[in-house]
Short mmCIF file of C-alpha atoms and ligand atoms in Angstrom, two decimals:
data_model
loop_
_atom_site.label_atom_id
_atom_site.label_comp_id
_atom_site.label_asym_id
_atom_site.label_seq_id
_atom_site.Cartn_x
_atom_site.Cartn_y
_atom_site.Cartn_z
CA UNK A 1060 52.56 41.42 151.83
CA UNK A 1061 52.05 37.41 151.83
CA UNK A 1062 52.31 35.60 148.98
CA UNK A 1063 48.98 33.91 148.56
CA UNK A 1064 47.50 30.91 146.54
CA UNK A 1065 44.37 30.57 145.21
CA UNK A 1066 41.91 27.67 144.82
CA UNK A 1067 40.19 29.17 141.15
CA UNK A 1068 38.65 25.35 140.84
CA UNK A 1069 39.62 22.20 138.96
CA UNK A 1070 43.41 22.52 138.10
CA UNK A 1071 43.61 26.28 138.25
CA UNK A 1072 45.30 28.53 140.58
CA UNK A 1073 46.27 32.10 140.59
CA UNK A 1074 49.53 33.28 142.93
CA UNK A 1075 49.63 37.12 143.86
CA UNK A 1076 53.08 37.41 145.25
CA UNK A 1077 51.91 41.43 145.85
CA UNK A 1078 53.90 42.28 143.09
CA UNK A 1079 53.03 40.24 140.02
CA UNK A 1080 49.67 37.80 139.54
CA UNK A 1081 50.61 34.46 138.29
CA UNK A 1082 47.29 32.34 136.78
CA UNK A 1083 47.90 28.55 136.27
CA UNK A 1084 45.64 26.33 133.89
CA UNK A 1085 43.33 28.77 132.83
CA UNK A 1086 39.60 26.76 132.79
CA UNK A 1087 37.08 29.36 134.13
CA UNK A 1088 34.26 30.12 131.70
CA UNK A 1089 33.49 26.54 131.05
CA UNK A 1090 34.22 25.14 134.47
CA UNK A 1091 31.00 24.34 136.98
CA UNK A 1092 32.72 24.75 140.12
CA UNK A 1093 35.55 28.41 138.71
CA UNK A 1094 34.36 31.42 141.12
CA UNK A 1095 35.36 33.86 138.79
CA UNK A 1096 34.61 34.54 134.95
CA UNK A 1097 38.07 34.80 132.28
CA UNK A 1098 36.93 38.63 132.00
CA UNK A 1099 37.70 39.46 135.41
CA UNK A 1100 40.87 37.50 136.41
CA UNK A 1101 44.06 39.70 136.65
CA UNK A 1102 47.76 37.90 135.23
CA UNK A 1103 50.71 39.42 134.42
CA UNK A 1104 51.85 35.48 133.43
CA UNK A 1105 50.20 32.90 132.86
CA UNK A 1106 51.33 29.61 132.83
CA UNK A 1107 50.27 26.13 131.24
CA UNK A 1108 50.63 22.92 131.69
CA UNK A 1109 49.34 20.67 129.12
CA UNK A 1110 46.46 21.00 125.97
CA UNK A 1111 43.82 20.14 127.16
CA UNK A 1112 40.88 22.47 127.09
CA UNK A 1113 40.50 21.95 131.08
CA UNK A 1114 43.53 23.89 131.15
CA UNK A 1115 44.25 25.61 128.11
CA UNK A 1116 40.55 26.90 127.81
CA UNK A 1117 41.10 31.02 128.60
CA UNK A 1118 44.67 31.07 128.40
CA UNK A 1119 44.16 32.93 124.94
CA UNK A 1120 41.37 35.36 125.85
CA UNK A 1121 42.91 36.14 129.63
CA UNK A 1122 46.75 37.05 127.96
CA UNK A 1123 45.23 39.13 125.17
CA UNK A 1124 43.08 40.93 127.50
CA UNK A 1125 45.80 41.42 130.27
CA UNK A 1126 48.97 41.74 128.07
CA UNK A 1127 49.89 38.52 130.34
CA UNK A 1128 53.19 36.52 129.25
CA UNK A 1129 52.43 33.22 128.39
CA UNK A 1130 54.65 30.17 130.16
CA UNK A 1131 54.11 26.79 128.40
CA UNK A 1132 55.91 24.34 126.39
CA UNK A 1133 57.14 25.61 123.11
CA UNK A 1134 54.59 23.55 121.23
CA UNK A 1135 51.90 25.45 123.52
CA UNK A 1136 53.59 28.60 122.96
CA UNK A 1137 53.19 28.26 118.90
CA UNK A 1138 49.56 27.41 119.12
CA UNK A 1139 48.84 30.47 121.19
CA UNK A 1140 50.85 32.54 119.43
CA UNK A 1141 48.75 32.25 115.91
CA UNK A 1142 45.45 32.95 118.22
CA UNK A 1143 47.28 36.53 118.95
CA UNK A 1144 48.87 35.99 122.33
CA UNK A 1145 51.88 38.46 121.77
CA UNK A 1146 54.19 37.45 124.77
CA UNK A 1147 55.23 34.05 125.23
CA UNK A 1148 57.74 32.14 127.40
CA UNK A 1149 58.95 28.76 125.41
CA UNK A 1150 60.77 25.87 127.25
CA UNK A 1151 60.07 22.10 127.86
CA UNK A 1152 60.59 19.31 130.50
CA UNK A 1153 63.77 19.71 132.73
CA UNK A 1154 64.51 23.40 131.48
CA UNK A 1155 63.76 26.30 133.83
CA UNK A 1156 63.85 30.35 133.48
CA UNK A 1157 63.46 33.30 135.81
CA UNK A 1158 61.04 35.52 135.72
CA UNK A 1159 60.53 38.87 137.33
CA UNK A 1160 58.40 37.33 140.04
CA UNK A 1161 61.21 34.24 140.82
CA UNK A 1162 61.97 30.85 138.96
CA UNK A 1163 59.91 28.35 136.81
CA UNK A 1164 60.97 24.77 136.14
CA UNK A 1165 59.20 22.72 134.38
CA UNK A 1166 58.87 19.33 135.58
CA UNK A 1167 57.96 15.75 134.23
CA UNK A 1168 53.96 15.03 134.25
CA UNK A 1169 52.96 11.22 133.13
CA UNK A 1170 49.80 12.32 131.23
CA UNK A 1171 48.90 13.28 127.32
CA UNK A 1172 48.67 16.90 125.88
CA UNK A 1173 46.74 18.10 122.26
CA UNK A 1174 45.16 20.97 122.17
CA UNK A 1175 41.27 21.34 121.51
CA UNK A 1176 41.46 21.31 118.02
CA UNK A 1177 43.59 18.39 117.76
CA UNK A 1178 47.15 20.02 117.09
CA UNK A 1179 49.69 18.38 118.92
CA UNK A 1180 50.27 19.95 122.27
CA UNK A 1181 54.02 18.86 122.89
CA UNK A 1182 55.09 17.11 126.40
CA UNK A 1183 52.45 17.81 129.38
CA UNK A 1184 54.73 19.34 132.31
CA UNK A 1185 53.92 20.15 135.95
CA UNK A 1186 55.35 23.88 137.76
CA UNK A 1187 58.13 24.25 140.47
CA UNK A 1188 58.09 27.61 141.53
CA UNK A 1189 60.56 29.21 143.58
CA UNK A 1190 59.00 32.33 144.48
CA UNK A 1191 61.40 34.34 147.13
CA UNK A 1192 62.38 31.69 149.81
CA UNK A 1193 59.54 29.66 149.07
CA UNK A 1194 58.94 26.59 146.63
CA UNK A 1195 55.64 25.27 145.36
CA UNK A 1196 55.12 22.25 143.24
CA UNK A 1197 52.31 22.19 141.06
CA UNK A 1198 52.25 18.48 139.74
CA UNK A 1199 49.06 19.63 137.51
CA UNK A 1200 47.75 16.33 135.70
CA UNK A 1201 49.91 13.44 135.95
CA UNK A 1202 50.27 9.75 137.19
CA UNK A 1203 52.02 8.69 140.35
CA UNK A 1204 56.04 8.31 139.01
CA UNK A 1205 58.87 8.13 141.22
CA UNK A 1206 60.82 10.81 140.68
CA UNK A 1207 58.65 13.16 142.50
CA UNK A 1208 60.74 12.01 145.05
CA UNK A 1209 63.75 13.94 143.53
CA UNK A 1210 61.21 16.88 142.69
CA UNK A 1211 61.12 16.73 146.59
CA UNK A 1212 64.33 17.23 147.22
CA UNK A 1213 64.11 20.78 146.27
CA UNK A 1214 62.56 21.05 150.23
CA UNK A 1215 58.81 21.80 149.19
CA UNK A 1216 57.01 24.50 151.09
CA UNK A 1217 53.18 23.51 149.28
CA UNK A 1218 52.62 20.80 146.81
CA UNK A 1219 49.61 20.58 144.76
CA UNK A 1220 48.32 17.32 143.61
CA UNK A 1221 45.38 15.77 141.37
CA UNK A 1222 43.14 13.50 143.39
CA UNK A 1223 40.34 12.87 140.80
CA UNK A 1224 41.13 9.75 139.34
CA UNK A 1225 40.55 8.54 136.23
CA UNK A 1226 42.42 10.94 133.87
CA UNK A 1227 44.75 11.63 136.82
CA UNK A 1228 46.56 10.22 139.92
CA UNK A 1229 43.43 9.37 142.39
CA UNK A 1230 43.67 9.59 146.10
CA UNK A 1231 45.49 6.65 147.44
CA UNK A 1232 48.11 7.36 144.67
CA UNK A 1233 48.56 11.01 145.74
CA UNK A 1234 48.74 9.92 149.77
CA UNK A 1235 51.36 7.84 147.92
CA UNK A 1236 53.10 11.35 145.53
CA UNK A 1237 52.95 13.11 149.20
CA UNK A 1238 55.49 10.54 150.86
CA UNK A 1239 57.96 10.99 148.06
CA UNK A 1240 57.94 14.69 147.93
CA UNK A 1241 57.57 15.34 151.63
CA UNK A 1242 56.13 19.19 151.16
CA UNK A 1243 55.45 20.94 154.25
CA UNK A 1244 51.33 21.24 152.70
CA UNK A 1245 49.66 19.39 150.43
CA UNK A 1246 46.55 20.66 148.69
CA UNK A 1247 44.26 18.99 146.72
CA UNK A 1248 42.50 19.78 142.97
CA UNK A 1249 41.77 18.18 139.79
CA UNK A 1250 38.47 16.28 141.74
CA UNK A 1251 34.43 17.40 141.83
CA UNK A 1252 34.44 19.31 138.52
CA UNK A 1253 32.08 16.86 137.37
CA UNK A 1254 30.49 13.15 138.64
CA UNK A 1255 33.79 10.75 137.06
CA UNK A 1256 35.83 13.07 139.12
CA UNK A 1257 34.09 13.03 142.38
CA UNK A 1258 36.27 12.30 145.41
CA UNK A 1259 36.04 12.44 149.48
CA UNK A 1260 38.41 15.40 149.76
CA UNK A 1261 38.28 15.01 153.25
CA UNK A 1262 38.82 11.33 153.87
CA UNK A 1263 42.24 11.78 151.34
CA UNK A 1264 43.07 14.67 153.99
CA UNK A 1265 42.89 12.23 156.90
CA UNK A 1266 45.23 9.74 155.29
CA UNK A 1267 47.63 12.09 154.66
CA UNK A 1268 47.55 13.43 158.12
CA UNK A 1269 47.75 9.18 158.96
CA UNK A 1270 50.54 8.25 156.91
CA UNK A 1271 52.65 11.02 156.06
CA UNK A 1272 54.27 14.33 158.09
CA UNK A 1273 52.70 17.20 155.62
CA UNK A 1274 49.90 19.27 156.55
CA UNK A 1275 46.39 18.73 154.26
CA UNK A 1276 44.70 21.51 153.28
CA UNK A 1277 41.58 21.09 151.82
CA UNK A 1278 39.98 24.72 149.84
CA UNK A 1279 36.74 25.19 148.42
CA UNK A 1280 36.87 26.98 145.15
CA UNK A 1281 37.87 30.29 145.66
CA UNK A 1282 39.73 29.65 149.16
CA UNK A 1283 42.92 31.14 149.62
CA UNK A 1284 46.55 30.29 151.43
CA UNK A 1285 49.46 32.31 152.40
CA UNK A 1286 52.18 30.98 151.72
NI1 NI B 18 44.73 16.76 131.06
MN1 MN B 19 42.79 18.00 133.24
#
């Protein structure tokens, strides 16, 4: 079977590569726009980007219910670990592993990163995936920096970029990401959580099909590629 990706709102995702489930940025009970509740999401990994409860919310409560290994920075990884998440995957910015399901690097994000209650949450990252013959770049929340552009190099079948603005990248700046790492699809999250989010998902989609040679796809929460 396909590989597919799926939209789970906000800055989460879950892969099913037909063999293994692969949740990113767990933020589902708490989020106004997740389709599905914590309790009913399947992972065998789950993987984190950054602190922040928009991310970090179920990672706990989904990898103790699922037996799910936990991928995060090793500051992450600690955190987790005393809230009795048993299986953890440490590593940090530039380092990369492989897992049953294919490789994880973990890539540079220009954002911040402390967990809800205030422990330090180590370097916030961003996901390139290399999952059989294809890659997928998860930028997850970060600024506009130029070495996406060497991130892009890799020869990027889907990227995944913030477009919300204000605690991210916004739209122009992501038309901007999408030149420099010249994926084959871009698709867009991190926007219409809540109001200081809100963006034109579509009008960002026609700029990229103006000014650059990927392929926009826009998903309501819930919607689903192949990839
Ligand atoms: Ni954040
Ligand atoms: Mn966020």
């Amino acid at each position: 079977m396909a590989t597919t990706l799926r939209w789970l709102g906000h800055g989460t995702w879950s892969i099913d590569t037909g063999k293994q489930k692969i949740l990113l940025d767990p933020f589902l009970n708490d989020s106004p726009t997740a389709p599905v509740k914590a309790d009913s999401v399947e992972a065998d990994f789950v993987l984190v980007s950054h602190g922040h409860f928009d991310h970090v919310a179920d990672a706990a409560s989904v990898a103790i219910r699922t037996g799910a290994t936990v991928v995060t920075n090793f500051e992450i990884c600690e955190w987790l670990a005393k809230q009795g998440v048993k299986n953890t995957q440490p590593m940090n910015l530039g380092g990369g592993i492989d897992l049953p399901f294919g490789r994880v690097a973990m890539t540079l994000a220009h954002h911040s990163s402390v967990m809800p209650d205030g422990v330090y949450g180590g370097n916030p990252g961003g996901f390139l995936l290399t999952l059989g013959d294809k890659k997928i770049y998860f930028a997850c929340d970060t600024a506009l920096f130029l070495d996406m552009k060497v991130i892009g190099e890799a020869g990027l079948d889907v990227a995944v970029l913030p477009i919300g603005d204000r605690f991210t990248m916004g739209p122009a700046d992501a038309v901007e990401a999408t030149k420099l790492l010249a994926p084959k699809r871009v698709l867009p999250a991190h926007y219409n959580t809540w109001p200081p989010i809100e963006q034109d998902a579509n009008a960002w989609a026609a700029r990229v099909k103006a000014e650059t040679k990927a392929e926009p796809i826009v998903l309501e929460p819930g919607g689903t590629i192949e990839l």
